[in-house]
mmCIF file of C-alpha atoms in Angstrom:
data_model
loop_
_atom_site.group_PDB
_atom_site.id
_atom_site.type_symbol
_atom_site.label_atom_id
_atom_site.label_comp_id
_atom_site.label_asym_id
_atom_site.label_seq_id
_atom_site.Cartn_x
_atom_site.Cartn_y
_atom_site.Cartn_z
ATOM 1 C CA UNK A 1 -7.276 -1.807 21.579
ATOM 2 C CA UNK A 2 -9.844 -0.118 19.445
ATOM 3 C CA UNK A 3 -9.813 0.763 15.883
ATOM 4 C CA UNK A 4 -11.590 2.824 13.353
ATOM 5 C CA UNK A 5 -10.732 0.838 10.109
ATOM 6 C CA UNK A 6 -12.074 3.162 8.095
ATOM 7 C CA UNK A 7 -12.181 7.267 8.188
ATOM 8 C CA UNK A 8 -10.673 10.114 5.863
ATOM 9 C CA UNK A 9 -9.131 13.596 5.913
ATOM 10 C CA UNK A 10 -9.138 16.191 3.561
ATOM 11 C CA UNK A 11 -7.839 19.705 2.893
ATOM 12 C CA UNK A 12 -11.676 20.814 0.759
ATOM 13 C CA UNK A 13 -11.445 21.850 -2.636
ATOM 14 C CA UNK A 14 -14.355 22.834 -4.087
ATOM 15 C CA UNK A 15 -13.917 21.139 -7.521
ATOM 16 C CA UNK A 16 -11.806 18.124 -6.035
ATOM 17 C CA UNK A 17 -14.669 17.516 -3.580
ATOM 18 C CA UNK A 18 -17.552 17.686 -6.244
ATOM 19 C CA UNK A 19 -18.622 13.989 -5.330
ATOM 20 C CA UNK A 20 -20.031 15.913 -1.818
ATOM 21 C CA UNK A 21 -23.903 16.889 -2.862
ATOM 22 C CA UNK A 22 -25.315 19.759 -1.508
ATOM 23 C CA UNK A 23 -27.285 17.651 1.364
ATOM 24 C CA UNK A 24 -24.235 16.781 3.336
ATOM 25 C CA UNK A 25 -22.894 20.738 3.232
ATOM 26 C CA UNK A 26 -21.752 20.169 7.022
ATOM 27 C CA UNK A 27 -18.537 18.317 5.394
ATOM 28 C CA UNK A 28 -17.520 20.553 3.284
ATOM 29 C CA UNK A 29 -15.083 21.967 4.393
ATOM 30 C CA UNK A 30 -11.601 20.627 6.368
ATOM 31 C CA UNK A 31 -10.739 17.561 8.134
ATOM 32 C CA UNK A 32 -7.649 16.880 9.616
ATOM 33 C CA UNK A 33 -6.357 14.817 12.273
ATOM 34 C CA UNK A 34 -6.728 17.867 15.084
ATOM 35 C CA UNK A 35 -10.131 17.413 14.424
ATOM 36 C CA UNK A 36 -10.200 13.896 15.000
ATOM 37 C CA UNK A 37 -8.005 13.273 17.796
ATOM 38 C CA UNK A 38 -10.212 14.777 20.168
ATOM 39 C CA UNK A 39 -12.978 12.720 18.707
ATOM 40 C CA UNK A 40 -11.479 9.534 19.328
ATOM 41 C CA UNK A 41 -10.430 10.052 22.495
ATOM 42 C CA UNK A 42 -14.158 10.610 24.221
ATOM 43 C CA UNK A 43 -14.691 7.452 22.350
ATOM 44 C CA UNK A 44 -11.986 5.190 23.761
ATOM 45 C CA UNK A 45 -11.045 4.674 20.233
ATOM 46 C CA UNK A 46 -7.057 4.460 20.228
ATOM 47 C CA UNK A 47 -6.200 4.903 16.580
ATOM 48 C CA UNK A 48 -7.331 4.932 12.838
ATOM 49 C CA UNK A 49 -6.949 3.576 9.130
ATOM 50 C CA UNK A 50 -6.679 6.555 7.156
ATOM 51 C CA UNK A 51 -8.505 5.825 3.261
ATOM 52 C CA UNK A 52 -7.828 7.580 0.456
ATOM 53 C CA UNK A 53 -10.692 10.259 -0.760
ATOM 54 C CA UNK A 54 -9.109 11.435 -4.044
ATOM 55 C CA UNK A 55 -8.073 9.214 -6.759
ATOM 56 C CA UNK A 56 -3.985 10.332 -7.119
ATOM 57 C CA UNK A 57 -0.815 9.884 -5.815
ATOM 58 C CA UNK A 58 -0.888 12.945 -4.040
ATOM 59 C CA UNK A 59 -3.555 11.835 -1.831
ATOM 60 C CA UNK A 60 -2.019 8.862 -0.857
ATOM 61 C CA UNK A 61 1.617 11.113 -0.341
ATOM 62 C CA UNK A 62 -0.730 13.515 2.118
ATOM 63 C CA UNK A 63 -1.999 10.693 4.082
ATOM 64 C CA UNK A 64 1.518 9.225 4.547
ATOM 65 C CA UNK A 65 2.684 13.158 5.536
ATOM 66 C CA UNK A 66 -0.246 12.551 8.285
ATOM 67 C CA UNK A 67 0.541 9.375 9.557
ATOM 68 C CA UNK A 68 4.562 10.167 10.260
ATOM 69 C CA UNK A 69 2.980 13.357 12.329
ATOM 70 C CA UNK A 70 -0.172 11.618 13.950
ATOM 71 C CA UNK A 71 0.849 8.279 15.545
ATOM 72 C CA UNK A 72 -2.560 7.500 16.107
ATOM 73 C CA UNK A 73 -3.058 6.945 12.543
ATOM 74 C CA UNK A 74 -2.301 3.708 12.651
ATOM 75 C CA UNK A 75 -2.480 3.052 8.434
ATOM 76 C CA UNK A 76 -2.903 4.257 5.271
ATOM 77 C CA UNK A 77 -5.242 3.122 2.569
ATOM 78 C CA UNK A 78 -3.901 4.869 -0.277
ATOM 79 C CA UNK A 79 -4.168 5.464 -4.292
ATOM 80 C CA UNK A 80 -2.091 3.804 -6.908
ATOM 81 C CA UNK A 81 -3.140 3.804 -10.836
ATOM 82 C CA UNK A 82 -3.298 0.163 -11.407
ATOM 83 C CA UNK A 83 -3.490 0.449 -14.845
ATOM 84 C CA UNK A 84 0.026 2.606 -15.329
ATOM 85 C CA UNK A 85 2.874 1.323 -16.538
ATOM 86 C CA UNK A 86 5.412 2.070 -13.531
ATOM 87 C CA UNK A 87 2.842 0.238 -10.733
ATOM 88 C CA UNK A 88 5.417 -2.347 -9.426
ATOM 89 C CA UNK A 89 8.011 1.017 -9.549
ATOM 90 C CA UNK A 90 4.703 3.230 -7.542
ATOM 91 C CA UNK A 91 4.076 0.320 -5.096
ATOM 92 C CA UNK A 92 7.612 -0.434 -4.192
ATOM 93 C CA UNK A 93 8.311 3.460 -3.504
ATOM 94 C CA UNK A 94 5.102 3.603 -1.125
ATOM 95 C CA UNK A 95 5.837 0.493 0.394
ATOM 96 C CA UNK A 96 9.297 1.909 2.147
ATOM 97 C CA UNK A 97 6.399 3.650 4.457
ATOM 98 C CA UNK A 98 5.374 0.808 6.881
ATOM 99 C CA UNK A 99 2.212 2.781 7.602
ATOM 100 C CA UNK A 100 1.473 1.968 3.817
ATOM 101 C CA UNK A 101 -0.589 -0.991 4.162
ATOM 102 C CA UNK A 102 -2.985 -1.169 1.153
ATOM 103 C CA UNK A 103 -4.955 0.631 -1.984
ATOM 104 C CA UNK A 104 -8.706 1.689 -2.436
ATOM 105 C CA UNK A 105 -9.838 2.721 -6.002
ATOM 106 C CA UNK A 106 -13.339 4.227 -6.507
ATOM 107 C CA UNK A 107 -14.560 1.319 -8.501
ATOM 108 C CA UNK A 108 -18.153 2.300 -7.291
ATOM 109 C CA UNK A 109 -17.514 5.125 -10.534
ATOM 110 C CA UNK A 110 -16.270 2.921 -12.285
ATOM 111 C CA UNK A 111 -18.531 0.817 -15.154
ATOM 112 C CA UNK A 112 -19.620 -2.627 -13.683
ATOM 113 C CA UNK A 113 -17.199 -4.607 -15.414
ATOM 114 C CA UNK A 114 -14.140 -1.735 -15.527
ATOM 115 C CA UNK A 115 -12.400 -3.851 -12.663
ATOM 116 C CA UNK A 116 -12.349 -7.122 -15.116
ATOM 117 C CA UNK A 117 -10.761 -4.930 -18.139
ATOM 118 C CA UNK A 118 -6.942 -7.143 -18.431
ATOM 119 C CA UNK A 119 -5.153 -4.017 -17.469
ATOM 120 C CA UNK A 120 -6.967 -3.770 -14.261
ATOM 121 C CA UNK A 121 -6.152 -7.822 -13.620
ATOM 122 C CA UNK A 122 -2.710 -7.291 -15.323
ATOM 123 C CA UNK A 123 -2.711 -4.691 -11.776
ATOM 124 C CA UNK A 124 -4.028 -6.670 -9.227
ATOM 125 C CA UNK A 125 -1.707 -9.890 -10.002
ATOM 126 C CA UNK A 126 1.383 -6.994 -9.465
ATOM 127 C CA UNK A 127 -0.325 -5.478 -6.468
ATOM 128 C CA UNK A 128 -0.005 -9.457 -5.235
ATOM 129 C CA UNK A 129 3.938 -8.959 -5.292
ATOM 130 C CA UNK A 130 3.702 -6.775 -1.987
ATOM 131 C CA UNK A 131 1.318 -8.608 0.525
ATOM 132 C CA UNK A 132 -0.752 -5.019 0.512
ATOM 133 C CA UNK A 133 -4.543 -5.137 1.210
ATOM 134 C CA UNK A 134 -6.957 -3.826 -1.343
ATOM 135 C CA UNK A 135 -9.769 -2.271 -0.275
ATOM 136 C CA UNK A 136 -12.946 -2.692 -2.183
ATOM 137 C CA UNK A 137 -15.779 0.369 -2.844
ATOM 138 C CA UNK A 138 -18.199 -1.171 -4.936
ATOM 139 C CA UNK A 139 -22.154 -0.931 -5.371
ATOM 140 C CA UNK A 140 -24.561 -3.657 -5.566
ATOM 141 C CA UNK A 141 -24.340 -3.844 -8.929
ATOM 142 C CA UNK A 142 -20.726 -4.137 -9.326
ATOM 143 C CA UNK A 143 -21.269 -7.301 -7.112
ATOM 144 C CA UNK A 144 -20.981 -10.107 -9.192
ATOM 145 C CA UNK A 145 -17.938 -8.896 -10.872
ATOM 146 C CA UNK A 146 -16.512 -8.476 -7.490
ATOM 147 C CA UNK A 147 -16.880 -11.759 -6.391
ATOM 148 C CA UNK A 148 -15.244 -12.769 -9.957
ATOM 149 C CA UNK A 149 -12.073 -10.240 -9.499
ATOM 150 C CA UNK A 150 -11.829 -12.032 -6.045
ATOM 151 C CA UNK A 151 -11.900 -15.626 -6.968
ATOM 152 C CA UNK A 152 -9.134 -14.685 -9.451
ATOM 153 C CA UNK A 153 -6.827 -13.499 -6.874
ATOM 154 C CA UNK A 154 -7.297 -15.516 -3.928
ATOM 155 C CA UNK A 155 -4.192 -15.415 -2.141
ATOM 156 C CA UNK A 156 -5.067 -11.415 -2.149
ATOM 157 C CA UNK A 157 -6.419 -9.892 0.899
ATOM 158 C CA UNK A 158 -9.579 -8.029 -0.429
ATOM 159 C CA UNK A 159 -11.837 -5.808 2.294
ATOM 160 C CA UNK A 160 -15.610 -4.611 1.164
ATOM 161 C CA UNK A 161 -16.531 -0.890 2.015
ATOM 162 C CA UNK A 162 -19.692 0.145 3.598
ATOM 163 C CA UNK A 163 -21.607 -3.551 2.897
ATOM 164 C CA UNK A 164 -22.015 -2.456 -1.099
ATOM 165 C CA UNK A 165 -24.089 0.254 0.038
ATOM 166 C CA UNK A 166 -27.549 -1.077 0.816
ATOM 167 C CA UNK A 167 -30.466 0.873 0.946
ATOM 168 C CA UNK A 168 -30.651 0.597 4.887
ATOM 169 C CA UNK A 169 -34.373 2.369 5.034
ATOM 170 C CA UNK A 170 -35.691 -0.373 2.683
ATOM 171 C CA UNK A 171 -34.082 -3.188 4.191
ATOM 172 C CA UNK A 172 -32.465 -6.309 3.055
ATOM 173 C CA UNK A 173 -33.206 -6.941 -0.719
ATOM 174 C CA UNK A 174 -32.999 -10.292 -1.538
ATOM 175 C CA UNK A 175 -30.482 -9.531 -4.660
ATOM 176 C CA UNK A 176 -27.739 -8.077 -2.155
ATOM 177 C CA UNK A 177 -28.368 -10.495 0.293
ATOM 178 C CA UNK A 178 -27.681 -13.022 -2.293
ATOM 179 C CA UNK A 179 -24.225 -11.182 -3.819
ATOM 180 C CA UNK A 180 -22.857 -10.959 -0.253
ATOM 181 C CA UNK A 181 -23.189 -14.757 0.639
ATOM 182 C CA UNK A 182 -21.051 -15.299 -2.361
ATOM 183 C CA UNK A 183 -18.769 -12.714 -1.753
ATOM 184 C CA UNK A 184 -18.739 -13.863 2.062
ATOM 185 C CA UNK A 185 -17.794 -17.525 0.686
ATOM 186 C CA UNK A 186 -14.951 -16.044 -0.276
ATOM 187 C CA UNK A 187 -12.611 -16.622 2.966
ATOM 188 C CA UNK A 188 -10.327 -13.873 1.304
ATOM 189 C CA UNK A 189 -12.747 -11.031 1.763
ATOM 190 C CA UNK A 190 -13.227 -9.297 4.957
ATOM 191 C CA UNK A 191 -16.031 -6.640 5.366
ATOM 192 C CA UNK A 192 -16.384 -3.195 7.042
ATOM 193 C CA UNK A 193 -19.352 -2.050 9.011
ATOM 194 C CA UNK A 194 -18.896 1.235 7.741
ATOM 195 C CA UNK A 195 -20.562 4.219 6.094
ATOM 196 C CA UNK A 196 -24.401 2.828 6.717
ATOM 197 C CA UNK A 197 -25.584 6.076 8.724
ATOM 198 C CA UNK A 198 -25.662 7.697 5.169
ATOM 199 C CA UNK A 199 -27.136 4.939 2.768
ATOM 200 C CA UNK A 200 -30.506 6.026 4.993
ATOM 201 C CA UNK A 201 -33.313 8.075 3.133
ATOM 202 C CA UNK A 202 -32.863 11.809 4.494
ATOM 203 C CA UNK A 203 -30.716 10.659 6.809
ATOM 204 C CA UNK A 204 -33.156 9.681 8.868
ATOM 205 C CA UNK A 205 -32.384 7.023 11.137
ATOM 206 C CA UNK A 206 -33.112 4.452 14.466
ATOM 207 C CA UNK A 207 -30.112 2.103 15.747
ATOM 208 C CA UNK A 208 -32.217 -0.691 15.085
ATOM 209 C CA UNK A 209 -32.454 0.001 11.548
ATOM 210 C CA UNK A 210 -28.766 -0.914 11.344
ATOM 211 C CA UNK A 211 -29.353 -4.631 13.325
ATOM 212 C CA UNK A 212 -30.330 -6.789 10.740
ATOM 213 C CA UNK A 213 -27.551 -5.784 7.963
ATOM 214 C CA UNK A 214 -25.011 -6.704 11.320
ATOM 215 C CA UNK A 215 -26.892 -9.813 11.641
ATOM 216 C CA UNK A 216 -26.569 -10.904 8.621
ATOM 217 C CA UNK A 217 -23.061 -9.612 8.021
ATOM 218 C CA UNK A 218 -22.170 -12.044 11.259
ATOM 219 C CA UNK A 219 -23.593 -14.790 9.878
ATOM 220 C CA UNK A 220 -22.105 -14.900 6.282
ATOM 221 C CA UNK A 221 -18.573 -13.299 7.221
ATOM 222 C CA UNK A 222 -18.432 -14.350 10.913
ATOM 223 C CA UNK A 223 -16.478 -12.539 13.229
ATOM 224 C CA UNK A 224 -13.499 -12.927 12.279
ATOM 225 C CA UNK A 225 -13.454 -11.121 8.984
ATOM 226 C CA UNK A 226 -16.047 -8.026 10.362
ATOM 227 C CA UNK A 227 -14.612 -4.412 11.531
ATOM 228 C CA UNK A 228 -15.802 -1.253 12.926
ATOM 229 C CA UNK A 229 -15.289 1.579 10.424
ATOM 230 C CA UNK A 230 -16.688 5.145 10.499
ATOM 231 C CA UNK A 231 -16.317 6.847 7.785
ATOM 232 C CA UNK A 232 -15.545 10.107 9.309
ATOM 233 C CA UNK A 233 -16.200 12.706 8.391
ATOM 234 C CA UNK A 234 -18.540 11.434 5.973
ATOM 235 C CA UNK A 235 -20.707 10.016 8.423
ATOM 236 C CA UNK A 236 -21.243 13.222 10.471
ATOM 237 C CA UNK A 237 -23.813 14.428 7.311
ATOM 238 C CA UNK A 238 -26.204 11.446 9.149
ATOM 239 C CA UNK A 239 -24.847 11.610 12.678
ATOM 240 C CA UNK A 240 -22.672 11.766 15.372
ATOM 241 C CA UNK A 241 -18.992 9.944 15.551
ATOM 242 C CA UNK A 242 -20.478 8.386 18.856
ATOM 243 C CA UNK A 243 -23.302 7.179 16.423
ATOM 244 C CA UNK A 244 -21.306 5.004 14.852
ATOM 245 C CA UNK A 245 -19.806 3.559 17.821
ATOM 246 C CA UNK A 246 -22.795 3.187 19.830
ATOM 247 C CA UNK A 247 -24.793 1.806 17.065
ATOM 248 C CA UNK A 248 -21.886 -0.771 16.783
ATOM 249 C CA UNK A 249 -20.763 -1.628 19.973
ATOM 250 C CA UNK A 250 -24.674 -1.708 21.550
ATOM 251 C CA UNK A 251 -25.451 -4.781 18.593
ATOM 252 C CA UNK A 252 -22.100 -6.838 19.047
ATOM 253 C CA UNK A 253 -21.912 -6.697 22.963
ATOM 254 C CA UNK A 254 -25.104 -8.596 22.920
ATOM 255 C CA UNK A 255 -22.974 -11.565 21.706
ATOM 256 C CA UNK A 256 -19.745 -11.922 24.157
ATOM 257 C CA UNK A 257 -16.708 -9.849 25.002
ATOM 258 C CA UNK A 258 -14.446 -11.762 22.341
ATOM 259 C CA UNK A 259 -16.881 -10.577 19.593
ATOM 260 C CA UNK A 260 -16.715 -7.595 20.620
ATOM 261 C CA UNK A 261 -13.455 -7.104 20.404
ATOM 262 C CA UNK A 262 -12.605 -8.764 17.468
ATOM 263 C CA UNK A 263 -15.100 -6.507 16.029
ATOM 264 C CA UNK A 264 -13.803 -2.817 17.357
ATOM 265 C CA UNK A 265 -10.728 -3.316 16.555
ATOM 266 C CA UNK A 266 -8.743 -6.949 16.889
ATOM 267 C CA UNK A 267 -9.639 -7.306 13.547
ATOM 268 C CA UNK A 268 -8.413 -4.778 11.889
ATOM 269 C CA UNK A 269 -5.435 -4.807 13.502
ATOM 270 C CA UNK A 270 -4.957 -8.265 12.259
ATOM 271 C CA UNK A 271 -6.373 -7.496 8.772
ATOM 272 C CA UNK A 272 -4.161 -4.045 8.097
ATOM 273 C CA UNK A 273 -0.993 -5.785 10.158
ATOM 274 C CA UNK A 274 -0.708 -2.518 12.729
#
């Protein structure tokens, strides 16, 4: 079975969806699972992990609406304010929905060390209470907290978004490369190859581009702990869904069938429990 571990939908709002600058215009406007369904199906893809866009409770609510219509959405990555005082309250309510598997927060606009504050651990050790997955969206420099907030927790299922965001038209930097081996030493964080058609300059692109960050994602996470993501509809301000499948699949089916599938979708399945 394949599986896109990482994708989003969205009813756009103008001033909600201010974080979507004026070069990637084609998404603004709506996404919803009618407009992916199609999509996956030319792509053999057989379901989804839908992840939160908006920080609030409502966002995680509409994904959940989604999922009980769409059964190819196979989870939900939603929102929950870690730092509130009815969490364990929030977190037991969501969790009645087994398509609720886990929480993203948009640490990347967050202050480096925002997800060390206590509150924010005083969170995380109650988010531990419901074997949930947290999904991490953090930027290079948020990396070496990361890999502290991880080593506190490591009983916690933690997944990095989109590699940190590397520059992929400059190549590896030896700083990131040097943050994710740590982070990969970690054998509680898993990693998505996601959301890498737009950390390209212009959006300007070649598949091979994308082969080295894969390489060395294999090597430091192996492949057990990698998954496909594409970060529709995000990704279509850089290129094509079948972009991020090709570009994918054509690098990993160089190695063998198992780590293949492991890769497009085993993985995920195993990670999110779906």
């Amino acid at each position: 079975m394949r599986i896109d571990s990482h994708q989003h939908f969205w009813k756009f709002e103008k001033e909600k969806d201010a974080w979507i600058p004026d070069e990637m215009s084609v998404i603004r406007k709506d996404f919803f699972p009618e407009n992916l369904k199609p999509v996956l199906e030319r792509n053999k893809v057989n379901g989804c992990v839908a992840v939160q866009a908006a920080p609030t409770e409502n966002e995680t609510k509409f994904l959940l609406n989604l999922a009980k219509e769409y059964e190819f959405i196979k989870g939900v990555i939603g929102w929950v304010d870690f730092t509130g005082d009815n969490l364990e309250e929030r977190l037991a309510y969501f969790s009645k929905d087994p398509k609720f598997k886990g929480v993203r927060h948009l640490l990347q606009a967050k202050p480096a060390g925002y997800m060390l504050q206590p509150q924010f651990l005083k969170g995380m050790e109650a988010f531990g209470n419901f074997n949930l997955t947290y999904d991490l969206l953090v930027l290079e420099n948020q990396l070496a907290n990361t890999i502290e907030l991880v080593s506190n927790f490591p009983n916690q299922k933690f997944v990095l978004n989109h590699l940190a965001k590397p520059n992929v038209s400059k190549g590896i930097s030896k700083k990131w490369k040097e943050l994710i081996t740590k982070l990969a030493d970690k054998k509680n964080v898993s990693c998505k190859l996601s959301g890498l058609l737009t950390e390209t300059e212009n959006f300007n692109w070649k598949p091979k581009d994308f082969y080295p960050f894969f390489e060395f994602a294999l090597e430091v996470f192996g492949s057990d702990r990698l998954m496909f993501g594409s970060d529709w509809p995000v990704s279509l301000a850089a290129g094509q869904y079948s972009d991020t499948v090709n570009i994918t699949e054509d690098f990993f089916k160089t190695r063998n069938e198992i780590v293949l599938e492991k890769i497009m979708g085993l993985n995920a399945i195993n990670f999110y429990q779906l």
